[in-house]
Tab-separated table of C-alpha atoms in Angstrom:
chain	number	residue	atom	x	y	z
A	3	LYS	CA	0.000	0.000	0.000
A	4	ALA	CA	1.440	3.355	-1.002
A	5	GLY	CA	2.067	5.813	1.795
A	6	VAL	CA	1.147	9.475	2.062
A	7	THR	CA	2.632	11.433	-0.823
A	8	GLN	CA	3.434	15.122	-0.588
A	9	THR	CA	4.532	17.412	-3.381
A	10	PRO	CA	6.667	19.326	-3.878
A	11	ARG	CA	9.297	18.092	-1.435
A	12	TYR	CA	11.288	21.323	-1.477
A	13	LEU	CA	10.484	24.824	-2.566
A	14	ILE	CA	11.845	28.319	-2.192
A	15	LYS	CA	9.650	31.398	-2.299
A	16	THR	CA	10.083	35.067	-1.546
A	17	ARG	CA	8.127	37.171	0.909
A	18	GLY	CA	4.717	38.168	-0.350
A	19	GLN	CA	4.333	35.227	-2.705
A	20	GLN	CA	1.858	32.428	-2.212
A	21	VAL	CA	2.376	28.686	-2.221
A	22	THR	CA	0.222	25.603	-2.709
A	23	LEU	CA	1.211	22.235	-1.276
A	24	SER	CA	-0.378	18.946	-2.234
A	25	CYS	CA	-1.056	15.756	-0.310
A	26	SER	CA	-2.317	12.367	-1.483
A	27	PRO	CA	-3.442	10.231	1.456
A	28	ILE	CA	-3.194	6.490	1.831
A	29	SER	CA	-5.832	4.784	-0.255
A	30	GLY	CA	-9.042	4.472	1.739
A	31	HIS	CA	-8.113	7.135	4.265
A	32	ARG	CA	-10.647	9.929	4.267
A	33	SER	CA	-9.178	12.165	6.966
A	34	VAL	CA	-6.274	14.450	6.091
A	35	SER	CA	-4.514	16.691	8.604
A	36	TRP	CA	-1.821	19.290	8.107
A	37	TYR	CA	0.925	20.201	10.570
A	38	GLN	CA	3.689	22.777	10.552
A	39	GLN	CA	7.038	21.622	11.939
A	40	THR	CA	9.677	24.107	12.999
A	41	PRO	CA	12.828	23.554	15.091
A	42	GLY	CA	12.107	23.821	18.785
A	43	GLN	CA	8.347	24.103	18.284
A	44	GLY	CA	7.517	20.561	17.410
A	45	LEU	CA	4.472	20.044	15.261
A	46	GLN	CA	1.672	22.592	15.231
A	47	PHE	CA	-1.789	21.599	14.028
A	48	LEU	CA	-3.063	23.560	11.052
A	49	PHE	CA	-6.353	21.906	10.050
A	50	GLU	CA	-8.107	18.635	9.369
A	51	TYR	CA	-10.403	17.623	6.527
A	52	PHE	CA	-12.833	14.773	6.121
A	53	SER	CA	-15.108	14.245	3.135
A	54	GLU	CA	-14.197	17.652	1.727
A	55	THR	CA	-15.173	19.409	4.966
A	56	GLN	CA	-12.851	21.181	7.347
A	57	ARG	CA	-13.681	19.739	10.745
A	58	ASN	CA	-11.045	21.429	12.848
A	59	LYS	CA	-8.626	24.307	12.611
A	60	GLY	CA	-5.570	25.320	14.591
A	61	ASN	CA	-4.451	28.767	15.679
A	62	PHE	CA	-2.950	30.014	12.453
A	63	PRO	CA	-3.790	33.236	10.621
A	64	GLY	CA	-6.236	33.267	7.744
A	65	ARG	CA	-3.331	33.282	5.277
A	66	PHE	CA	-3.243	29.533	5.822
A	67	SER	CA	-6.049	27.705	4.093
A	68	GLY	CA	-6.769	24.291	2.743
A	69	ARG	CA	-9.217	22.146	0.918
A	70	GLN	CA	-9.961	18.529	0.221
A	71	PHE	CA	-11.192	17.000	-2.986
A	72	SER	CA	-13.682	14.195	-3.541
A	73	ASN	CA	-10.832	11.691	-3.956
A	74	SER	CA	-9.533	12.711	-0.483
A	75	ARG	CA	-6.483	14.470	-1.898
A	76	SER	CA	-5.815	17.716	-0.106
A	77	GLU	CA	-4.066	20.976	-0.743
A	78	MET	CA	-2.980	23.725	1.564
A	79	ASN	CA	-2.268	27.272	0.542
A	80	VAL	CA	-0.286	29.991	2.239
A	81	SER	CA	-0.751	33.478	0.880
A	82	THR	CA	1.409	36.565	1.395
A	83	LEU	CA	4.334	34.525	2.646
A	84	GLU	CA	6.379	35.748	5.594
A	85	LEU	CA	9.880	34.733	6.652
A	86	GLY	CA	8.396	32.937	9.667
A	87	ASP	CA	6.446	30.615	7.401
A	88	SER	CA	9.659	28.769	6.596
A	89	ALA	CA	9.017	25.272	7.899
A	90	LEU	CA	8.412	21.658	7.082
A	91	TYR	CA	4.737	21.161	6.293
A	92	LEU	CA	3.532	17.685	7.058
A	93	CYS	CA	0.395	16.013	5.855
A	94	ALA	CA	-1.062	13.032	7.674
A	95	SER	CA	-3.906	10.735	6.805
A	96	SER	CA	-5.871	8.485	9.106
A	97	SER	CA	-8.733	6.073	9.170
A	98	PRO	CA	-11.589	5.722	9.646
A	99	GLY	CA	-12.917	9.066	10.883
A	100	GLY	CA	-16.585	9.916	10.817
A	101	ALA	CA	-19.449	10.224	13.250
A	102	GLN	CA	-18.205	7.466	15.542
A	103	PHE	CA	-14.747	8.883	15.483
A	104	VAL	CA	-12.134	7.654	17.893
A	105	VAL	CA	-8.765	9.304	17.673
A	106	GLY	CA	-6.088	7.032	16.312
A	107	GLU	CA	-2.905	6.737	14.345
A	108	LEU	CA	-1.660	9.430	12.003
A	109	PHE	CA	0.284	8.339	8.931
A	110	PHE	CA	2.608	11.143	7.903
A	111	GLY	CA	4.135	11.964	4.563
A	112	GLU	CA	7.752	13.082	4.262
A	113	GLY	CA	6.714	16.710	4.145
A	114	SER	CA	7.189	19.749	1.970
A	115	ARG	CA	10.084	21.933	3.095
A	116	LEU	CA	9.295	25.573	2.410
A	117	THR	CA	11.963	28.253	2.571
A	118	VAL	CA	10.854	31.870	2.410
A	119	LEU	CA	13.541	34.406	1.470
B	27	GLN	CA	0.775	28.045	24.864
B	28	GLN	CA	2.468	24.663	24.846
B	29	GLN	CA	-0.127	22.128	25.965
B	30	VAL	CA	2.422	19.311	26.051
B	31	LYS	CA	5.871	19.982	27.456
B	32	GLN	CA	8.690	17.606	26.561
B	33	SER	CA	12.161	17.148	28.007
B	34	PRO	CA	15.038	16.863	27.463
B	35	GLN	CA	15.578	18.641	24.166
B	36	SER	CA	18.478	16.331	23.356
B	37	LEU	CA	19.808	13.119	24.808
B	38	ILE	CA	23.010	11.148	24.347
B	39	VAL	CA	23.011	7.521	25.483
B	40	GLN	CA	25.545	4.747	25.142
B	41	LYS	CA	24.596	1.638	23.237
B	42	GLY	CA	22.806	-0.744	25.571
B	43	GLY	CA	21.726	2.003	27.929
B	44	ILE	CA	18.248	3.234	28.817
B	45	SER	CA	16.837	6.321	27.133
B	46	ILE	CA	14.145	8.218	29.032
B	47	ILE	CA	12.067	11.048	27.612
B	48	ASN	CA	9.467	12.842	29.687
B	49	CYS	CA	6.303	14.728	28.842
B	50	ALA	CA	3.782	16.663	30.905
B	51	TYR	CA	0.342	17.920	29.992
B	52	GLU	CA	-2.269	20.206	31.497
B	53	ASN	CA	-5.570	19.321	29.870
B	54	THR	CA	-7.239	16.479	31.766
B	55	ALA	CA	-9.544	15.881	28.798
B	56	PHE	CA	-6.678	14.302	26.861
B	57	ASP	CA	-7.306	10.586	26.506
B	58	TYR	CA	-4.784	9.372	23.971
B	59	PHE	CA	-1.024	9.736	24.292
B	60	PRO	CA	1.120	8.555	21.376
B	61	TRP	CA	4.840	8.732	20.805
B	62	TYR	CA	6.141	9.371	17.314
B	63	GLN	CA	9.618	8.652	15.972
B	64	GLN	CA	11.100	10.737	13.183
B	65	PHE	CA	14.250	10.004	11.206
B	66	PRO	CA	15.960	12.770	9.200
B	67	GLY	CA	14.175	13.448	5.945
B	68	LYS	CA	11.166	11.369	6.928
B	69	GLY	CA	7.794	12.088	8.427
B	70	PRO	CA	7.019	11.017	12.008
B	71	ALA	CA	5.799	7.466	12.484
B	72	LEU	CA	3.783	6.099	15.376
B	73	LEU	CA	5.980	4.186	17.806
B	74	ILE	CA	3.688	3.348	20.696
B	75	ALA	CA	0.593	4.844	22.311
B	76	ILE	CA	-1.311	4.628	25.580
B	77	ARG	CA	-4.727	5.542	26.924
B	78	PRO	CA	-5.122	6.740	30.533
B	79	ASP	CA	-6.881	3.609	31.758
B	80	VAL	CA	-3.507	1.851	32.086
B	81	SER	CA	-0.300	2.959	33.796
B	82	GLU	CA	2.160	1.207	31.526
B	83	LYS	CA	2.374	-0.217	28.041
B	84	LYS	CA	5.287	-2.171	26.674
B	85	GLU	CA	6.098	-3.067	23.096
B	86	GLY	CA	9.448	-4.750	22.680
B	87	ARG	CA	12.163	-2.430	23.960
B	88	PHE	CA	9.779	0.541	24.170
B	89	THR	CA	7.671	1.272	27.254
B	90	ILE	CA	5.305	4.116	28.063
B	91	SER	CA	4.812	4.909	31.731
B	92	PHE	CA	1.731	6.976	32.496
B	93	ASN	CA	0.992	8.887	35.713
B	94	LYS	CA	-2.531	10.273	35.508
B	95	SER	CA	-2.456	12.108	38.845
B	96	ALA	CA	0.788	13.889	37.959
B	97	LYS	CA	-0.324	14.440	34.347
B	98	GLN	CA	2.949	13.042	33.109
B	99	PHE	CA	4.011	10.273	30.784
B	100	SER	CA	7.374	9.050	29.657
B	101	LEU	CA	9.009	6.879	27.035
B	102	HIS	CA	11.647	4.381	28.071
B	103	ILE	CA	13.861	2.757	25.453
B	104	MET	CA	15.633	-0.246	26.895
B	105	ASP	CA	18.894	-1.570	25.437
B	106	SER	CA	19.175	1.536	23.225
B	107	GLN	CA	20.718	0.916	19.802
B	108	PRO	CA	22.376	3.272	17.303
B	109	GLY	CA	19.413	2.615	15.014
B	110	ASP	CA	17.185	4.265	17.627
B	111	SER	CA	18.918	7.593	16.965
B	112	ALA	CA	16.064	9.833	15.870
B	113	THR	CA	13.828	12.619	17.109
B	114	TYR	CA	11.001	11.543	19.373
B	115	PHE	CA	7.778	13.460	19.855
B	116	CYS	CA	5.174	12.902	22.511
B	117	ALA	CA	1.648	13.981	21.756
B	118	ALA	CA	-1.808	14.149	23.258
B	119	SER	CA	-5.309	14.252	21.892
B	120	MET	CA	-8.893	13.923	23.028
B	121	SER	CA	-11.777	11.999	21.530
B	122	GLY	CA	-15.103	13.416	20.541
B	123	GLY	CA	-16.325	16.958	20.235
B	124	ASN	CA	-14.593	19.057	17.644
B	125	ASN	CA	-11.186	17.499	18.173
B	126	PHE	CA	-10.880	15.341	15.083
B	127	ASN	CA	-7.248	14.338	14.693
B	128	LYS	CA	-6.058	17.453	16.507
B	129	PHE	CA	-2.893	16.388	18.247
B	130	TYR	CA	-0.818	18.548	20.552
B	131	PHE	CA	2.836	17.652	20.117
B	132	GLY	CA	5.784	18.184	22.395
B	133	SER	CA	8.776	20.073	21.059
B	134	GLY	CA	10.757	16.898	20.396
B	135	THR	CA	13.817	15.129	21.798
B	136	LYS	CA	16.773	14.383	19.596
B	137	LEU	CA	18.237	11.058	20.724
B	138	ASN	CA	21.779	10.065	19.808
B	139	VAL	CA	22.827	6.540	20.746
B	140	LYS	CA	26.609	6.201	20.727
B	141	PRO	CA	28.040	2.862	19.547
């Protein structure tokens, strides 16, 4: 079974630009979460999607947004990039999710490393 | 506000020794406490997890000790091996409500096991 795939793996942007990151979850997984990883801060929750609906959101400014498609693939977008947005952005999928949800294992991709100059 | 505090930031252990990483939390609604292991260039992967109805869980050389009254939990790696050298993250989450897959992670511990 293929794992979580994130693209691109590396990218460099300048302040003020915007960026879109993509995530393909494990087949059959309908929940996709995004986390920002920075040195010393660990992983910070951005948002979670299930069946194309955002179910939860972390404490990030509105410049950070996301969406999920009908095939469960997800994208996140960061607009008006700032130097502090430089980080590793991790996508994780999980199963099963839904009304009888019980928190469980996250399966992470290898991340997209964003550098903002 | 860091909901899960992790220590130490880095740890050096000799091969065969015991590695101990500690975490503390504040929110008593947390009911799931996983540990993730991350190798350079890779995403974190679940190592072991515990729910608060037990005080200890062991899987091979890895053990979680959980102290509900102190709101602390720790990871013990017995007979540490150079292949265990990685960054370890503790995390906490709660079931139900609006908390779908929202995990609070510690800041990470970089473990270096010397041969």
